[in-house]
mmCIF file of C-alpha atoms and ligand atoms in Angstrom:
data_model
loop_
_atom_site.group_PDB
_atom_site.id
_atom_site.type_symbol
_atom_site.label_atom_id
_atom_site.label_comp_id
_atom_site.label_asym_id
_atom_site.label_seq_id
_atom_site.Cartn_x
_atom_site.Cartn_y
_atom_site.Cartn_z
ATOM 1 C CA MET A 11 15.490 -16.730 -5.117
ATOM 2 C CA SER A 12 12.402 -17.388 -3.018
ATOM 3 C CA SER A 13 10.036 -20.239 -3.580
ATOM 4 C CA LEU A 14 6.638 -19.626 -5.088
ATOM 5 C CA ASN A 15 4.988 -20.503 -1.782
ATOM 6 C CA GLU A 16 7.080 -18.013 0.199
ATOM 7 C CA VAL A 17 6.351 -15.201 -2.220
ATOM 8 C CA GLY A 18 2.683 -16.193 -2.439
ATOM 9 C CA GLU A 19 2.184 -16.164 1.298
ATOM 10 C CA ARG A 20 3.986 -12.884 1.756
ATOM 11 C CA ASP A 21 1.761 -11.287 -0.885
ATOM 12 C CA ALA A 22 -1.339 -13.008 0.556
ATOM 13 C CA TRP A 23 -1.958 -14.805 -2.767
ATOM 14 C CA ARG A 24 -2.838 -11.602 -4.544
ATOM 15 C CA CYS A 25 -1.340 -10.568 -7.892
ATOM 16 C CA TRP A 26 0.796 -7.449 -7.450
ATOM 17 C CA LEU A 27 -0.083 -6.180 -10.939
ATOM 18 C CA CYS A 28 -3.835 -6.668 -11.287
ATOM 19 C CA ASP A 29 -4.638 -6.824 -7.529
ATOM 20 C CA GLU A 30 -6.824 -9.900 -7.893
ATOM 21 C CA PRO A 31 -6.544 -13.185 -6.002
ATOM 22 C CA VAL A 32 -4.245 -15.910 -7.261
ATOM 23 C CA ASP A 33 -5.277 -19.514 -6.673
ATOM 24 C CA PRO A 34 -2.313 -21.263 -5.047
ATOM 25 C CA ASP A 35 -3.660 -24.590 -6.298
ATOM 26 C CA ALA A 36 -3.997 -23.546 -9.934
ATOM 27 C CA SER A 37 -1.528 -25.023 -12.402
ATOM 28 C CA VAL A 38 1.621 -22.926 -12.819
ATOM 29 C CA ASN A 39 1.088 -23.357 -16.555
ATOM 30 C CA ALA A 40 -2.366 -21.785 -16.517
ATOM 31 C CA ASP A 41 -2.704 -18.098 -17.428
ATOM 32 C CA ARG A 42 -4.336 -17.412 -14.070
ATOM 33 C CA GLY A 43 -1.924 -19.702 -12.254
ATOM 34 C CA PRO A 44 0.680 -18.442 -9.775
ATOM 35 C CA SER A 45 4.144 -17.251 -10.757
ATOM 36 C CA VAL A 46 6.967 -15.220 -9.265
ATOM 37 C CA ASP A 47 7.587 -11.874 -10.932
ATOM 38 C CA SER A 48 10.926 -10.160 -10.532
ATOM 39 C CA GLY A 49 9.089 -6.923 -9.701
ATOM 40 C CA ALA A 50 9.347 -3.530 -11.307
ATOM 41 C CA SER A 51 12.895 -3.353 -12.507
ATOM 42 C CA PRO A 52 13.613 -0.803 -15.209
ATOM 43 C CA LYS A 53 16.624 -1.451 -17.451
ATOM 44 C CA GLY A 54 17.156 -4.855 -15.949
ATOM 45 C CA LYS A 55 18.076 -3.426 -12.565
ATOM 46 C CA LYS A 56 16.662 -4.920 -9.420
ATOM 47 C CA ALA A 57 13.858 -2.909 -7.896
ATOM 48 C CA ALA A 58 14.957 -0.753 -4.982
ATOM 49 C CA ALA A 59 13.684 -3.249 -2.487
ATOM 50 C CA GLY A 60 14.867 -6.106 -4.695
ATOM 51 C CA VAL A 61 11.728 -8.025 -4.035
ATOM 52 C CA GLU A 62 10.074 -10.764 -5.970
ATOM 53 C CA ARG A 63 6.319 -10.491 -6.215
ATOM 54 C CA LEU A 64 3.457 -12.853 -6.780
ATOM 55 C CA ALA A 65 1.727 -12.472 -10.143
ATOM 56 C CA HIS A 66 -0.637 -14.409 -12.340
ATOM 57 C CA ARG A 67 1.373 -16.145 -15.001
ATOM 58 C CA ALA A 68 -0.324 -13.999 -17.670
ATOM 59 C CA CYS A 69 0.359 -10.782 -15.717
ATOM 60 C CA ASN A 70 4.015 -11.602 -15.032
ATOM 61 C CA THR A 71 6.301 -9.073 -16.676
ATOM 62 C CA ARG A 72 9.384 -11.257 -16.785
ATOM 63 C CA LYS A 73 8.538 -12.957 -20.041
ATOM 64 C CA GLY A 74 7.548 -9.906 -22.024
ATOM 65 C CA ALA A 75 9.234 -6.670 -22.947
ATOM 66 C CA VAL A 76 6.196 -4.884 -21.584
ATOM 67 C CA LYS A 77 6.769 -2.647 -18.594
ATOM 68 C CA PRO A 78 4.581 -3.425 -15.632
ATOM 69 C CA VAL A 79 1.336 -1.499 -15.650
ATOM 70 C CA VAL A 80 -0.832 -1.056 -12.597
ATOM 71 C CA ALA A 81 -4.205 0.362 -13.577
ATOM 72 C CA TRP A 82 -6.164 2.996 -11.699
ATOM 73 C CA SER A 83 -9.642 1.822 -10.791
ATOM 74 C CA PRO A 84 -12.111 2.640 -13.587
ATOM 75 C CA GLU A 85 -14.568 3.696 -10.886
ATOM 76 C CA LEU A 86 -12.503 6.743 -9.977
ATOM 77 C CA PHE A 87 -12.924 10.157 -11.559
ATOM 78 C CA VAL A 88 -9.301 11.124 -12.168
ATOM 79 C CA VAL A 89 -7.844 13.298 -14.914
ATOM 80 C CA GLU A 90 -4.353 12.579 -16.244
ATOM 81 C CA PRO A 91 -3.536 9.991 -13.599
ATOM 82 C CA ALA A 92 0.194 9.330 -13.223
ATOM 83 C CA PRO A 93 1.591 5.902 -14.084
ATOM 84 C CA ILE A 94 1.512 4.132 -10.735
ATOM 85 C CA VAL A 95 4.572 1.904 -11.069
ATOM 86 C CA ALA A 96 6.871 4.706 -12.251
ATOM 87 C CA THR A 97 5.637 7.001 -9.473
ATOM 88 C CA VAL A 98 6.290 4.350 -6.831
ATOM 89 C CA GLU A 99 9.771 3.777 -8.247
ATOM 90 C CA ARG A 100 10.619 7.472 -8.080
ATOM 91 C CA LEU A 101 9.277 7.859 -4.542
ATOM 92 C CA THR A 102 11.175 4.737 -3.461
ATOM 93 C CA ARG A 103 14.387 6.178 -4.896
ATOM 94 C CA LYS A 104 14.144 9.818 -3.951
ATOM 95 C CA GLY A 105 11.191 10.323 -1.624
ATOM 96 C CA GLY A 106 9.311 13.617 -1.704
ATOM 97 C CA ARG A 107 5.935 14.443 -3.157
ATOM 98 C CA GLU A 108 4.229 14.124 -6.517
ATOM 99 C CA VAL A 109 0.894 15.223 -7.928
ATOM 100 C CA VAL A 110 -0.542 11.958 -9.177
ATOM 101 C CA ALA A 111 -3.952 13.027 -10.475
ATOM 102 C CA ARG A 112 -6.369 15.909 -10.877
ATOM 103 C CA CYS A 113 -10.013 15.523 -9.923
ATOM 104 C CA PRO A 114 -13.086 17.646 -10.666
ATOM 105 C CA SER A 115 -14.321 17.641 -7.063
ATOM 106 C CA GLN A 116 -12.915 17.256 -3.579
ATOM 107 C CA ALA A 117 -15.049 14.141 -3.028
ATOM 108 C CA ASP A 118 -13.547 12.551 -6.157
ATOM 109 C CA ALA A 119 -10.051 13.381 -4.962
ATOM 110 C CA GLU A 120 -10.711 11.921 -1.522
ATOM 111 C CA ARG A 121 -12.144 8.752 -3.017
ATOM 112 C CA ALA A 122 -9.097 8.421 -5.245
ATOM 113 C CA ALA A 123 -6.792 9.028 -2.266
ATOM 114 C CA ILE A 124 -8.395 6.231 -0.251
ATOM 115 C CA TRP A 125 -8.253 3.848 -3.191
ATOM 116 C CA LEU A 126 -4.634 4.705 -3.955
ATOM 117 C CA LEU A 127 -3.383 4.241 -0.393
ATOM 118 C CA ASP A 128 -5.143 0.895 -0.144
ATOM 119 C CA ARG A 129 -3.728 -0.212 -3.494
ATOM 120 C CA LEU A 130 -0.201 0.917 -2.620
ATOM 121 C CA SER A 131 -0.306 -0.804 0.774
ATOM 122 C CA ARG A 132 -0.125 -4.036 -1.233
ATOM 123 C CA LEU A 133 1.886 -2.845 -4.221
ATOM 124 C CA ALA A 134 4.649 -1.140 -2.223
ATOM 125 C CA PRO A 135 4.297 -2.231 1.416
ATOM 126 C CA GLN A 136 7.860 -1.097 2.132
ATOM 127 C CA LEU A 137 6.967 2.526 1.352
ATOM 128 C CA ALA A 138 5.317 4.738 3.997
ATOM 129 C CA LEU A 139 3.019 7.064 2.073
ATOM 130 C CA THR A 140 0.426 9.697 2.788
ATOM 131 C CA THR A 141 -1.941 11.528 0.479
ATOM 132 C CA GLN A 142 -3.087 15.092 0.430
ATOM 133 C CA VAL A 143 -5.797 16.864 -1.529
ATOM 134 C CA GLU A 144 -5.010 20.397 -2.646
ATOM 135 C CA ALA A 145 -7.361 22.828 -4.332
ATOM 136 C CA GLY A 146 -5.898 24.590 -7.348
ATOM 137 C CA GLY A 147 -7.112 26.093 -10.592
ATOM 138 C CA GLY A 148 -10.728 25.049 -10.043
ATOM 139 C CA GLN A 149 -9.666 21.447 -9.590
ATOM 140 C CA PHE A 150 -8.433 19.235 -6.811
ATOM 141 C CA LEU A 151 -4.963 17.801 -6.941
ATOM 142 C CA LEU A 152 -4.185 14.439 -5.433
ATOM 143 C CA VAL A 153 -0.692 14.549 -3.933
ATOM 144 C CA LEU A 154 1.239 11.491 -2.865
ATOM 145 C CA ARG A 155 4.163 11.929 -0.515
ATOM 146 C CA THR A 156 6.598 9.813 1.423
ATOM 147 C CA ALA A 157 6.182 10.008 5.187
HETATM 148 ZN ZN1 LIG B 22 -2.801 -10.653 -12.228
#
């Protein structure tokens, strides 16, 4: 088990769930204070990488039955976006490629691709990922694949 400071520094004092800064000096009892989350671990299993992550106390999934949710940016134009945490878990386990969203235009898909890669570079730094935009059925598919 790592100390809060070790986990905090490795994650650059940013909450792995909401992607916002965590104040290392805030009280650990405050909702926005720092805490160590056990990471995405379905059915009580350790995550593939077995890593502990920094989270705001209120965002920490350990205390609730709620599965971790990582939201897509509301500024993106994406249709039926895939759940980010579950997608990352599958790609960590099996690799391969998944369509993660559909977009009305190529520009929307490219914006979403840039946002997603940036977000995942912090959420799943152990995973080497690329994105691809594919035209299909009058829409643009955003594909995420392991390198
Ligand atoms: Zn948070």
